[in-house]
């Protein structure tokens, strides 16, 4: 992956096939300003098109994944500015532009837009002490980057409604218990190690299958069951056109490890 320098994010390749984006605006606890989101989109685009990367890890610091949208940037915004410039729309690029799986590794604060950004990722890992929440109500506003929809789908209406209307935080341990997080780890070190291990495991499979699997699981969030099952079957059929399906099944029959071509 070509080295590129950014001001508010860092990219790295910590394991084979694994690209990492680290949010890095420590003075503002990684508050998600428009310049930061622009760089995040560029970094994700870079990793998404890199042949050396199959899986992306998105993380912040031990203290903060991200403490929300940049409140100081939003404070003076008018309705017409927000509406005509589609404020926040560019955030969704993460969900539309990136075909490779993204694992969020959340430690510390993941509040407001930070919680929403983590929920846009494909797998959410966190520390038990991570501090999640949608506190927008305390600022006289509401979640604006998908929080009301994704939190509700993940943990159910009553609990999501309670959290969004009170602005109360919840822990990483709760996030795991409620199914928002796939796993909560006992320490920051365990979180990063566990995240990279999962990323490396996934990156060891065929890129075609990984991308197909992500695509069909995400369809389950948008489509009625019957349409989703049909969509899955279409993609499943199409994967018979890949070399890696032949390679994987032949290797199983011959009791040896598959050598993927990613074709
Ligand atoms: N925006 C801008 N600056 C921030 C933000 C933020 N969201 N969060 C923290 N900072 C800044 C602080 O202002 C402070 O800067 P300075 O040193 O210049 O005063 C610095 O980061 C350190 O913060 P604190 O001193 O407050 O650190 P503490 O450890 O005392 O507290 C907290 C940490 C509890 C996380 C606290 O900073 C806090 O409550 N932050 C705001 C959390 C919040 O309300 N987030 C939601 C924002 S609204 C939102 O994201 C949704 C908008 C809906 C649209 C969707 C996307 C835009």
PDB file of C-alpha atoms and ligand atoms in Angstrom:
ATOM      1  CA  UNK A   1       0.000   0.000   0.000  1.00  0.00           C
ATOM      2  CA  UNK A   2       1.471   3.337  -1.018  1.00  0.00           C
ATOM      3  CA  UNK A   3       2.309   5.483   1.976  1.00  0.00           C
ATOM      4  CA  UNK A   4       0.231   8.631   2.130  1.00  0.00           C
ATOM      5  CA  UNK A   5       0.142  11.188   4.820  1.00  0.00           C
ATOM      6  CA  UNK A   6      -2.985  12.505   6.398  1.00  0.00           C
ATOM      7  CA  UNK A   7      -3.506  14.994   9.192  1.00  0.00           C
ATOM      8  CA  UNK A   8      -6.340  13.369  11.147  1.00  0.00           C
ATOM      9  CA  UNK A   9      -6.029   9.659  10.287  1.00  0.00           C
ATOM     10  CA  UNK A  10      -3.163   7.195   9.953  1.00  0.00           C
ATOM     11  CA  UNK A  11      -3.057   4.131   7.741  1.00  0.00           C
ATOM     12  CA  UNK A  12      -0.959   1.037   8.339  1.00  0.00           C
ATOM     13  CA  UNK A  13      -0.780  -2.644   7.471  1.00  0.00           C
ATOM     14  CA  UNK A  14      -0.388  -4.454  10.824  1.00  0.00           C
ATOM     15  CA  UNK A  15      -0.879  -8.011   9.454  1.00  0.00           C
ATOM     16  CA  UNK A  16      -0.829  -9.645   6.020  1.00  0.00           C
ATOM     17  CA  UNK A  17      -3.991  -8.671   4.160  1.00  0.00           C
ATOM     18  CA  UNK A  18      -5.099  -6.300   6.919  1.00  0.00           C
ATOM     19  CA  UNK A  19      -5.246  -2.520   6.458  1.00  0.00           C
ATOM     20  CA  UNK A  20      -5.817  -0.295   9.458  1.00  0.00           C
ATOM     21  CA  UNK A  21      -7.157   3.240   9.695  1.00  0.00           C
ATOM     22  CA  UNK A  22      -6.528   4.949  13.032  1.00  0.00           C
ATOM     23  CA  UNK A  23      -8.462   8.115  13.805  1.00  0.00           C
ATOM     24  CA  UNK A  24      -5.955  10.593  15.146  1.00  0.00           C
ATOM     25  CA  UNK A  25      -7.244  13.920  16.367  1.00  0.00           C
ATOM     26  CA  UNK A  26      -6.246  13.472  20.019  1.00  0.00           C
ATOM     27  CA  UNK A  27      -6.840  17.068  21.169  1.00  0.00           C
ATOM     28  CA  UNK A  28     -10.544  16.738  20.386  1.00  0.00           C
ATOM     29  CA  UNK A  29     -10.972  13.044  21.361  1.00  0.00           C
ATOM     30  CA  UNK A  30     -11.260  12.255  17.636  1.00  0.00           C
ATOM     31  CA  UNK A  31     -14.306  14.481  17.163  1.00  0.00           C
ATOM     32  CA  UNK A  32     -15.444  13.837  13.606  1.00  0.00           C
ATOM     33  CA  UNK A  33     -14.989  17.150  11.804  1.00  0.00           C
ATOM     34  CA  UNK A  34     -15.656  17.463   8.075  1.00  0.00           C
ATOM     35  CA  UNK A  35     -11.885  17.490   7.267  1.00  0.00           C
ATOM     36  CA  UNK A  36     -11.453  14.308   9.333  1.00  0.00           C
ATOM     37  CA  UNK A  37     -14.326  12.551   7.556  1.00  0.00           C
ATOM     38  CA  UNK A  38     -12.910  13.643   4.174  1.00  0.00           C
ATOM     39  CA  UNK A  39      -9.557  12.072   5.067  1.00  0.00           C
ATOM     40  CA  UNK A  40     -11.235   8.968   6.483  1.00  0.00           C
ATOM     41  CA  UNK A  41     -13.065   8.490   3.180  1.00  0.00           C
ATOM     42  CA  UNK A  42      -9.802   8.919   1.239  1.00  0.00           C
ATOM     43  CA  UNK A  43      -7.966   6.444   3.479  1.00  0.00           C
ATOM     44  CA  UNK A  44     -10.774   3.882   3.221  1.00  0.00           C
ATOM     45  CA  UNK A  45     -10.856   4.339  -0.559  1.00  0.00           C
ATOM     46  CA  UNK A  46      -7.119   3.726  -0.684  1.00  0.00           C
ATOM     47  CA  UNK A  47      -7.359   0.497   1.348  1.00  0.00           C
ATOM     48  CA  UNK A  48     -10.457  -0.652  -0.528  1.00  0.00           C
ATOM     49  CA  UNK A  49      -8.602  -0.489  -3.832  1.00  0.00           C
ATOM     50  CA  UNK A  50      -5.319  -1.950  -2.544  1.00  0.00           C
ATOM     51  CA  UNK A  51      -4.587  -5.490  -3.774  1.00  0.00           C
ATOM     52  CA  UNK A  52      -2.650  -6.139  -0.545  1.00  0.00           C
ATOM     53  CA  UNK A  53      -5.667  -5.566   1.688  1.00  0.00           C
ATOM     54  CA  UNK A  54      -8.669  -7.872   2.218  1.00  0.00           C
ATOM     55  CA  UNK A  55      -9.960  -6.607   5.566  1.00  0.00           C
ATOM     56  CA  UNK A  56      -9.979  -3.142   7.134  1.00  0.00           C
ATOM     57  CA  UNK A  57      -9.703  -2.302  10.847  1.00  0.00           C
ATOM     58  CA  UNK A  58     -11.051   1.076  11.954  1.00  0.00           C
ATOM     59  CA  UNK A  59      -9.935   2.252  15.372  1.00  0.00           C
ATOM     60  CA  UNK A  60      -9.203   5.329  17.468  1.00  0.00           C
ATOM     61  CA  UNK A  61      -7.079   5.608  20.589  1.00  0.00           C
ATOM     62  CA  UNK A  62      -7.350   3.824  23.928  1.00  0.00           C
ATOM     63  CA  UNK A  63      -9.130   6.930  25.291  1.00  0.00           C
ATOM     64  CA  UNK A  64     -11.505   7.625  22.430  1.00  0.00           C
ATOM     65  CA  UNK A  65     -12.782   5.888  19.342  1.00  0.00           C
ATOM     66  CA  UNK A  66     -14.572   9.170  18.578  1.00  0.00           C
ATOM     67  CA  UNK A  67     -16.421  11.591  20.883  1.00  0.00           C
ATOM     68  CA  UNK A  68     -18.977  12.447  18.211  1.00  0.00           C
ATOM     69  CA  UNK A  69     -19.472  14.870  15.402  1.00  0.00           C
ATOM     70  CA  UNK A  70     -17.564  18.121  15.919  1.00  0.00           C
ATOM     71  CA  UNK A  71     -19.914  20.102  18.138  1.00  0.00           C
ATOM     72  CA  UNK A  72     -17.986  23.345  17.581  1.00  0.00           C
ATOM     73  CA  UNK A  73     -18.331  22.943  13.797  1.00  0.00           C
ATOM     74  CA  UNK A  74     -22.061  22.165  14.039  1.00  0.00           C
ATOM     75  CA  UNK A  75     -22.978  24.871  16.568  1.00  0.00           C
ATOM     76  CA  UNK A  76     -23.412  27.771  14.073  1.00  0.00           C
ATOM     77  CA  UNK A  77     -24.757  25.647  11.181  1.00  0.00           C
ATOM     78  CA  UNK A  78     -28.112  26.843   9.787  1.00  0.00           C
ATOM     79  CA  UNK A  79     -30.849  24.669   8.325  1.00  0.00           C
ATOM     80  CA  UNK A  80     -30.230  25.981   4.808  1.00  0.00           C
ATOM     81  CA  UNK A  81     -26.470  25.329   5.030  1.00  0.00           C
ATOM     82  CA  UNK A  82     -26.977  21.806   6.375  1.00  0.00           C
ATOM     83  CA  UNK A  83     -29.716  21.030   3.852  1.00  0.00           C
ATOM     84  CA  UNK A  84     -28.214  22.517   0.707  1.00  0.00           C
ATOM     85  CA  UNK A  85     -24.711  21.120   1.387  1.00  0.00           C
ATOM     86  CA  UNK A  86     -26.072  17.726   2.529  1.00  0.00           C
ATOM     87  CA  UNK A  87     -24.223  17.931   5.851  1.00  0.00           C
ATOM     88  CA  UNK A  88     -23.301  14.422   7.129  1.00  0.00           C
ATOM     89  CA  UNK A  89     -24.121  12.696   3.830  1.00  0.00           C
ATOM     90  CA  UNK A  90     -20.434  12.042   3.084  1.00  0.00           C
ATOM     91  CA  UNK A  91     -20.255   9.937   6.260  1.00  0.00           C
ATOM     92  CA  UNK A  92     -22.230   7.190   4.512  1.00  0.00           C
ATOM     93  CA  UNK A  93     -19.463   6.689   1.965  1.00  0.00           C
ATOM     94  CA  UNK A  94     -18.094   4.134   4.391  1.00  0.00           C
ATOM     95  CA  UNK A  95     -21.188   2.011   3.861  1.00  0.00           C
ATOM     96  CA  UNK A  96     -21.489   2.551   0.114  1.00  0.00           C
ATOM     97  CA  UNK A  97     -17.923   2.775  -1.167  1.00  0.00           C
ATOM     98  CA  UNK A  98     -16.125   0.016   0.767  1.00  0.00           C
ATOM     99  CA  UNK A  99     -16.699  -3.582  -0.363  1.00  0.00           C
ATOM    100  CA  UNK A 100     -14.144  -5.137   2.002  1.00  0.00           C
ATOM    101  CA  UNK A 101     -15.236  -5.966   5.564  1.00  0.00           C
ATOM    102  CA  UNK A 102     -14.512  -3.270   8.164  1.00  0.00           C
ATOM    103  CA  UNK A 103     -13.979  -4.226  11.810  1.00  0.00           C
ATOM    104  CA  UNK A 104     -14.436  -1.405  14.334  1.00  0.00           C
ATOM    105  CA  UNK A 105     -12.145  -1.701  17.378  1.00  0.00           C
ATOM    106  CA  UNK A 106     -13.695   0.608  19.965  1.00  0.00           C
ATOM    107  CA  UNK A 107     -11.979   1.692  23.164  1.00  0.00           C
ATOM    108  CA  UNK A 108     -12.983   4.677  25.298  1.00  0.00           C
ATOM    109  CA  UNK A 109     -15.621   7.112  24.069  1.00  0.00           C
ATOM    110  CA  UNK A 110     -17.871   6.222  21.138  1.00  0.00           C
ATOM    111  CA  UNK A 111     -20.506   8.915  21.499  1.00  0.00           C
ATOM    112  CA  UNK A 112     -23.008  10.397  19.065  1.00  0.00           C
ATOM    113  CA  UNK A 113     -21.445  10.273  15.611  1.00  0.00           C
ATOM    114  CA  UNK A 114     -18.663   8.092  17.085  1.00  0.00           C
ATOM    115  CA  UNK A 115     -21.206   5.455  18.088  1.00  0.00           C
ATOM    116  CA  UNK A 116     -22.854   5.821  14.677  1.00  0.00           C
ATOM    117  CA  UNK A 117     -19.535   5.391  12.868  1.00  0.00           C
ATOM    118  CA  UNK A 118     -18.808   2.210  14.854  1.00  0.00           C
ATOM    119  CA  UNK A 119     -22.283   0.856  14.018  1.00  0.00           C
ATOM    120  CA  UNK A 120     -21.678   1.452  10.287  1.00  0.00           C
ATOM    121  CA  UNK A 121     -18.818  -1.071  10.424  1.00  0.00           C
ATOM    122  CA  UNK A 122     -19.381  -4.749   9.640  1.00  0.00           C
ATOM    123  CA  UNK A 123     -18.124  -6.225  12.917  1.00  0.00           C
ATOM    124  CA  UNK A 124     -18.021  -4.229  16.146  1.00  0.00           C
ATOM    125  CA  UNK A 125     -15.438  -5.176  18.789  1.00  0.00           C
ATOM    126  CA  UNK A 126     -14.883  -3.102  21.934  1.00  0.00           C
ATOM    127  CA  UNK A 127     -13.405  -3.072  25.406  1.00  0.00           C
ATOM    128  CA  UNK A 128     -15.739  -3.927  28.294  1.00  0.00           C
ATOM    129  CA  UNK A 129     -15.249  -0.371  29.567  1.00  0.00           C
ATOM    130  CA  UNK A 130     -15.894   1.375  26.234  1.00  0.00           C
ATOM    131  CA  UNK A 131     -18.324   4.284  26.629  1.00  0.00           C
ATOM    132  CA  UNK A 132     -21.085   4.173  24.008  1.00  0.00           C
ATOM    133  CA  UNK A 133     -24.035   6.501  23.735  1.00  0.00           C
ATOM    134  CA  UNK A 134     -26.236   8.733  21.636  1.00  0.00           C
ATOM    135  CA  UNK A 135     -26.165  11.920  23.756  1.00  0.00           C
ATOM    136  CA  UNK A 136     -27.472  14.245  21.021  1.00  0.00           C
ATOM    137  CA  UNK A 137     -30.672  14.945  22.982  1.00  0.00           C
ATOM    138  CA  UNK A 138     -28.546  16.751  25.575  1.00  0.00           C
ATOM    139  CA  UNK A 139     -27.377  19.135  22.844  1.00  0.00           C
ATOM    140  CA  UNK A 140     -30.897  19.837  21.624  1.00  0.00           C
ATOM    141  CA  UNK A 141     -30.675  17.587  18.600  1.00  0.00           C
ATOM    142  CA  UNK A 142     -31.023  13.953  17.501  1.00  0.00           C
ATOM    143  CA  UNK A 143     -28.735  11.291  15.968  1.00  0.00           C
ATOM    144  CA  UNK A 144     -28.050  12.209  12.336  1.00  0.00           C
ATOM    145  CA  UNK A 145     -25.760   9.534  10.956  1.00  0.00           C
ATOM    146  CA  UNK A 146     -27.997   6.485  11.201  1.00  0.00           C
ATOM    147  CA  UNK A 147     -27.984   6.036  15.001  1.00  0.00           C
ATOM    148  CA  UNK A 148     -31.752   5.870  15.428  1.00  0.00           C
ATOM    149  CA  UNK A 149     -31.979   3.190  12.741  1.00  0.00           C
ATOM    150  CA  UNK A 150     -28.905   1.036  13.391  1.00  0.00           C
ATOM    151  CA  UNK A 151     -29.122   1.061  17.197  1.00  0.00           C
ATOM    152  CA  UNK A 152     -32.807   0.109  17.016  1.00  0.00           C
ATOM    153  CA  UNK A 153     -32.165  -2.763  14.604  1.00  0.00           C
ATOM    154  CA  UNK A 154     -29.305  -4.016  16.774  1.00  0.00           C
ATOM    155  CA  UNK A 155     -30.819  -3.883  20.272  1.00  0.00           C
ATOM    156  CA  UNK A 156     -34.578  -3.471  19.769  1.00  0.00           C
ATOM    157  CA  UNK A 157     -36.935  -0.527  19.904  1.00  0.00           C
ATOM    158  CA  UNK A 158     -37.610  -0.093  23.597  1.00  0.00           C
ATOM    159  CA  UNK A 159     -33.969  -0.072  24.705  1.00  0.00           C
ATOM    160  CA  UNK A 160     -32.858   2.104  21.760  1.00  0.00           C
ATOM    161  CA  UNK A 161     -35.686   4.551  22.452  1.00  0.00           C
ATOM    162  CA  UNK A 162     -34.693   4.736  26.126  1.00  0.00           C
ATOM    163  CA  UNK A 163     -31.029   5.385  25.275  1.00  0.00           C
ATOM    164  CA  UNK A 164     -31.735   7.979  22.566  1.00  0.00           C
ATOM    165  CA  UNK A 165     -34.353   9.857  24.612  1.00  0.00           C
ATOM    166  CA  UNK A 166     -32.291   9.957  27.810  1.00  0.00           C
ATOM    167  CA  UNK A 167     -28.858  10.338  26.203  1.00  0.00           C
ATOM    168  CA  UNK A 168     -27.529   7.828  28.736  1.00  0.00           C
ATOM    169  CA  UNK A 169     -24.254   6.068  28.018  1.00  0.00           C
ATOM    170  CA  UNK A 170     -23.805   2.303  27.998  1.00  0.00           C
ATOM    171  CA  UNK A 171     -20.708   0.182  28.437  1.00  0.00           C
ATOM    172  CA  UNK A 172     -18.917  -2.119  26.039  1.00  0.00           C
ATOM    173  CA  UNK A 173     -19.980  -4.995  28.299  1.00  0.00           C
ATOM    174  CA  UNK A 174     -23.625  -3.956  27.729  1.00  0.00           C
ATOM    175  CA  UNK A 175     -23.000  -3.591  23.995  1.00  0.00           C
ATOM    176  CA  UNK A 176     -21.850  -7.214  23.907  1.00  0.00           C
ATOM    177  CA  UNK A 177     -24.727  -8.435  26.090  1.00  0.00           C
ATOM    178  CA  UNK A 178     -27.292  -6.713  23.838  1.00  0.00           C
ATOM    179  CA  UNK A 179     -25.737  -7.955  20.607  1.00  0.00           C
ATOM    180  CA  UNK A 180     -24.511  -4.553  19.359  1.00  0.00           C
ATOM    181  CA  UNK A 181     -20.906  -5.703  19.726  1.00  0.00           C
ATOM    182  CA  UNK A 182     -19.711  -9.124  18.585  1.00  0.00           C
ATOM    183  CA  UNK A 183     -17.312  -9.216  21.537  1.00  0.00           C
ATOM    184  CA  UNK A 184     -16.115  -7.070  24.454  1.00  0.00           C
ATOM    185  CA  UNK A 185     -12.505  -7.583  25.559  1.00  0.00           C
ATOM    186  CA  UNK A 186     -11.118  -7.119  29.092  1.00  0.00           C
ATOM    187  CA  UNK A 187      -8.344  -4.688  28.070  1.00  0.00           C
ATOM    188  CA  UNK A 188      -7.244  -2.382  25.260  1.00  0.00           C
ATOM    189  CA  UNK A 189      -4.355  -4.707  24.397  1.00  0.00           C
ATOM    190  CA  UNK A 190      -6.697  -7.715  24.233  1.00  0.00           C
ATOM    191  CA  UNK A 191      -9.072  -5.707  22.008  1.00  0.00           C
ATOM    192  CA  UNK A 192      -6.376  -4.815  19.479  1.00  0.00           C
ATOM    193  CA  UNK A 193      -4.875  -8.313  19.468  1.00  0.00           C
ATOM    194  CA  UNK A 194      -8.297  -9.975  19.150  1.00  0.00           C
ATOM    195  CA  UNK A 195      -9.306  -7.588  16.373  1.00  0.00           C
ATOM    196  CA  UNK A 196      -6.151  -8.222  14.360  1.00  0.00           C
ATOM    197  CA  UNK A 197      -6.508 -11.987  14.837  1.00  0.00           C
ATOM    198  CA  UNK A 198     -10.050 -11.940  13.477  1.00  0.00           C
ATOM    199  CA  UNK A 199      -8.985  -9.654  10.640  1.00  0.00           C
ATOM    200  CA  UNK A 200      -6.114 -11.971   9.749  1.00  0.00           C
ATOM    201  CA  UNK A 201      -8.394 -15.028   9.836  1.00  0.00           C
ATOM    202  CA  UNK A 202     -10.818 -13.381   7.409  1.00  0.00           C
ATOM    203  CA  UNK A 203      -7.962 -12.117   5.212  1.00  0.00           C
ATOM    204  CA  UNK A 204      -6.843 -15.756   4.878  1.00  0.00           C
ATOM    205  CA  UNK A 205      -9.943 -16.591   2.817  1.00  0.00           C
ATOM    206  CA  UNK A 206     -10.811 -15.846  -0.795  1.00  0.00           C
ATOM    207  CA  UNK A 207     -11.375 -12.144  -1.400  1.00  0.00           C
ATOM    208  CA  UNK A 208     -14.279 -12.925  -3.735  1.00  0.00           C
ATOM    209  CA  UNK A 209     -16.050 -14.950  -1.035  1.00  0.00           C
ATOM    210  CA  UNK A 210     -15.317 -12.383   1.691  1.00  0.00           C
ATOM    211  CA  UNK A 211     -16.785  -9.551  -0.345  1.00  0.00           C
ATOM    212  CA  UNK A 212     -19.777 -11.672  -1.367  1.00  0.00           C
ATOM    213  CA  UNK A 213     -20.441 -12.651   2.256  1.00  0.00           C
ATOM    214  CA  UNK A 214     -20.322  -9.028   3.436  1.00  0.00           C
ATOM    215  CA  UNK A 215     -22.644  -7.947   0.651  1.00  0.00           C
ATOM    216  CA  UNK A 216     -25.323 -10.535   1.392  1.00  0.00           C
ATOM    217  CA  UNK A 217     -25.260 -10.135   5.181  1.00  0.00           C
ATOM    218  CA  UNK A 218     -25.705  -6.382   4.775  1.00  0.00           C
ATOM    219  CA  UNK A 219     -28.667  -6.961   2.449  1.00  0.00           C
ATOM    220  CA  UNK A 220     -30.451  -8.564   5.403  1.00  0.00           C
ATOM    221  CA  UNK A 221     -30.616  -5.097   6.961  1.00  0.00           C
ATOM    222  CA  UNK A 222     -32.380  -3.594   3.957  1.00  0.00           C
ATOM    223  CA  UNK A 223     -34.512  -6.307   2.342  1.00  0.00           C
ATOM    224  CA  UNK A 224     -37.551  -8.351   3.407  1.00  0.00           C
ATOM    225  CA  UNK A 225     -36.558 -11.980   4.161  1.00  0.00           C
ATOM    226  CA  UNK A 226     -37.809 -13.486   0.927  1.00  0.00           C
ATOM    227  CA  UNK A 227     -36.007 -10.914  -1.235  1.00  0.00           C
ATOM    228  CA  UNK A 228     -32.890 -11.250   0.891  1.00  0.00           C
ATOM    229  CA  UNK A 229     -32.823 -15.029   0.503  1.00  0.00           C
ATOM    230  CA  UNK A 230     -33.261 -14.654  -3.246  1.00  0.00           C
ATOM    231  CA  UNK A 231     -30.486 -12.070  -3.392  1.00  0.00           C
ATOM    232  CA  UNK A 232     -28.197 -14.404  -1.441  1.00  0.00           C
ATOM    233  CA  UNK A 233     -28.918 -17.244  -3.851  1.00  0.00           C
ATOM    234  CA  UNK A 234     -28.053 -15.070  -6.873  1.00  0.00           C
ATOM    235  CA  UNK A 235     -24.702 -14.100  -5.363  1.00  0.00           C
ATOM    236  CA  UNK A 236     -24.111 -17.735  -4.281  1.00  0.00           C
ATOM    237  CA  UNK A 237     -24.735 -18.873  -7.860  1.00  0.00           C
ATOM    238  CA  UNK A 238     -22.409 -16.221  -9.251  1.00  0.00           C
ATOM    239  CA  UNK A 239     -19.563 -17.380  -7.013  1.00  0.00           C
ATOM    240  CA  UNK A 240     -19.504 -20.683  -8.952  1.00  0.00           C
ATOM    241  CA  UNK A 241     -17.905 -18.475 -11.605  1.00  0.00           C
ATOM    242  CA  UNK A 242     -14.867 -17.803  -9.398  1.00  0.00           C
ATOM    243  CA  UNK A 243     -11.618 -19.792  -9.502  1.00  0.00           C
ATOM    244  CA  UNK A 244     -11.469 -19.790  -5.714  1.00  0.00           C
ATOM    245  CA  UNK A 245     -14.686 -21.817  -5.366  1.00  0.00           C
ATOM    246  CA  UNK A 246     -13.069 -24.573  -7.463  1.00  0.00           C
ATOM    247  CA  UNK A 247      -9.797 -24.239  -5.575  1.00  0.00           C
ATOM    248  CA  UNK A 248     -11.461 -24.335  -2.136  1.00  0.00           C
ATOM    249  CA  UNK A 249     -13.647 -27.375  -2.795  1.00  0.00           C
ATOM    250  CA  UNK A 250     -10.889 -29.300  -4.597  1.00  0.00           C
ATOM    251  CA  UNK A 251      -8.487 -28.652  -1.714  1.00  0.00           C
ATOM    252  CA  UNK A 252     -11.091 -29.971   0.756  1.00  0.00           C
ATOM    253  CA  UNK A 253     -11.531 -33.178  -1.258  1.00  0.00           C
ATOM    254  CA  UNK A 254      -7.750 -33.629  -1.466  1.00  0.00           C
ATOM    255  CA  UNK A 255      -7.299 -32.893   2.254  1.00  0.00           C
ATOM    256  CA  UNK A 256      -4.907 -29.961   1.738  1.00  0.00           C
ATOM    257  CA  UNK A 257      -4.886 -26.229   2.356  1.00  0.00           C
ATOM    258  CA  UNK A 258      -6.420 -24.033  -0.353  1.00  0.00           C
ATOM    259  CA  UNK A 259      -4.091 -21.637  -2.162  1.00  0.00           C
ATOM    260  CA  UNK A 260      -6.415 -18.822  -3.147  1.00  0.00           C
ATOM    261  CA  UNK A 261      -5.913 -16.840  -6.353  1.00  0.00           C
ATOM    262  CA  UNK A 262      -8.543 -14.271  -5.330  1.00  0.00           C
ATOM    263  CA  UNK A 263      -9.951 -14.658  -8.829  1.00  0.00           C
TER     264      UNK A 263
HETATM  265  N1  LIG B   1     -16.830  17.949  19.310  1.00  0.00           N
HETATM  266  C1  LIG B   1     -15.869  18.878  19.431  1.00  0.00           C
HETATM  267  N2  LIG B   1     -14.943  18.843  20.408  1.00  0.00           N
HETATM  268  C2  LIG B   1     -15.012  17.837  21.287  1.00  0.00           C
HETATM  269  C3  LIG B   1     -15.996  16.842  21.224  1.00  0.00           C
HETATM  270  C4  LIG B   1     -16.934  16.925  20.176  1.00  0.00           C
HETATM  271  N3  LIG B   1     -17.895  15.990  20.004  1.00  0.00           N
HETATM  272  N4  LIG B   1     -15.813  15.976  22.248  1.00  0.00           N
HETATM  273  C5  LIG B   1     -14.746  16.412  22.923  1.00  0.00           C
HETATM  274  N5  LIG B   1     -14.248  17.528  22.353  1.00  0.00           N
HETATM  275  C6  LIG B   1     -13.093  18.336  22.781  1.00  0.00           C
HETATM  276  C7  LIG B   1     -13.422  19.145  24.025  1.00  0.00           C
HETATM  277  O1  LIG B   1     -14.087  20.323  23.672  1.00  0.00           O
HETATM  278  C8  LIG B   1     -12.048  19.381  24.606  1.00  0.00           C
HETATM  279  O2  LIG B   1     -11.432  20.425  23.847  1.00  0.00           O
HETATM  280  P1  LIG B   1     -10.670  21.640  24.607  1.00  0.00           P
HETATM  281  O3  LIG B   1      -9.513  20.974  25.304  1.00  0.00           O
HETATM  282  O4  LIG B   1     -10.279  22.538  23.481  1.00  0.00           O
HETATM  283  O5  LIG B   1     -11.658  22.202  25.551  1.00  0.00           O
HETATM  284  C9  LIG B   1     -11.305  18.099  24.258  1.00  0.00           C
HETATM  285  O6  LIG B   1     -12.047  17.488  23.214  1.00  0.00           O
HETATM  286  C10 LIG B   1     -11.245  17.131  25.432  1.00  0.00           C
HETATM  287  O7  LIG B   1     -12.574  16.929  25.897  1.00  0.00           O
HETATM  288  P2  LIG B   1     -12.994  17.053  27.444  1.00  0.00           P
HETATM  289  O8  LIG B   1     -12.120  18.044  28.141  1.00  0.00           O
HETATM  290  O9  LIG B   1     -14.463  17.281  27.500  1.00  0.00           O
HETATM  291  O10 LIG B   1     -12.610  15.571  27.938  1.00  0.00           O
HETATM  292  P3  LIG B   1     -13.251  14.766  29.165  1.00  0.00           P
HETATM  293  O11 LIG B   1     -12.393  13.556  29.304  1.00  0.00           O
HETATM  294  O12 LIG B   1     -13.466  15.664  30.318  1.00  0.00           O
HETATM  295  O13 LIG B   1     -14.727  14.330  28.651  1.00  0.00           O
HETATM  296  C11 LIG B   1     -16.317  13.448  27.050  1.00  0.00           C
HETATM  297  C12 LIG B   1     -14.878  13.418  27.596  1.00  0.00           C
HETATM  298  C13 LIG B   1     -17.299  12.924  28.110  1.00  0.00           C
HETATM  299  C14 LIG B   1     -16.361  12.548  25.817  1.00  0.00           C
HETATM  300  C15 LIG B   1     -16.713  14.893  26.671  1.00  0.00           C
HETATM  301  O14 LIG B   1     -15.688  15.440  25.856  1.00  0.00           O
HETATM  302  C16 LIG B   1     -18.000  15.011  25.911  1.00  0.00           C
HETATM  303  O15 LIG B   1     -19.062  14.922  26.491  1.00  0.00           O
HETATM  304  N6  LIG B   1     -17.932  15.232  24.563  1.00  0.00           N
HETATM  305  C17 LIG B   1     -19.086  15.413  23.731  1.00  0.00           C
HETATM  306  C18 LIG B   1     -19.788  14.096  23.489  1.00  0.00           C
HETATM  307  C19 LIG B   1     -21.022  14.334  22.650  1.00  0.00           C
HETATM  308  O16 LIG B   1     -21.975  14.977  23.037  1.00  0.00           O
HETATM  309  N7  LIG B   1     -21.003  13.770  21.436  1.00  0.00           N
HETATM  310  C20 LIG B   1     -22.109  13.841  20.534  1.00  0.00           C
HETATM  311  C21 LIG B   1     -21.955  15.009  19.628  1.00  0.00           C
HETATM  312  S1  LIG B   1     -23.382  15.234  18.597  1.00  0.00           S
HETATM  313  C22 LIG B   1     -23.180  14.055  17.421  1.00  0.00           C
HETATM  314  O17 LIG B   1     -22.184  13.423  17.280  1.00  0.00           O
HETATM  315  C23 LIG B   1     -24.303  13.695  16.555  1.00  0.00           C
HETATM  316  C24 LIG B   1     -24.637  14.714  15.574  1.00  0.00           C
HETATM  317  C25 LIG B   1     -25.698  14.175  14.697  1.00  0.00           C
HETATM  318  C26 LIG B   1     -25.213  14.140  13.317  1.00  0.00           C
HETATM  319  C27 LIG B   1     -24.403  12.914  13.067  1.00  0.00           C
HETATM  320  C28 LIG B   1     -23.023  13.152  12.658  1.00  0.00           C
HETATM  321  C29 LIG B   1     -22.608  14.554  12.541  1.00  0.00           C
END
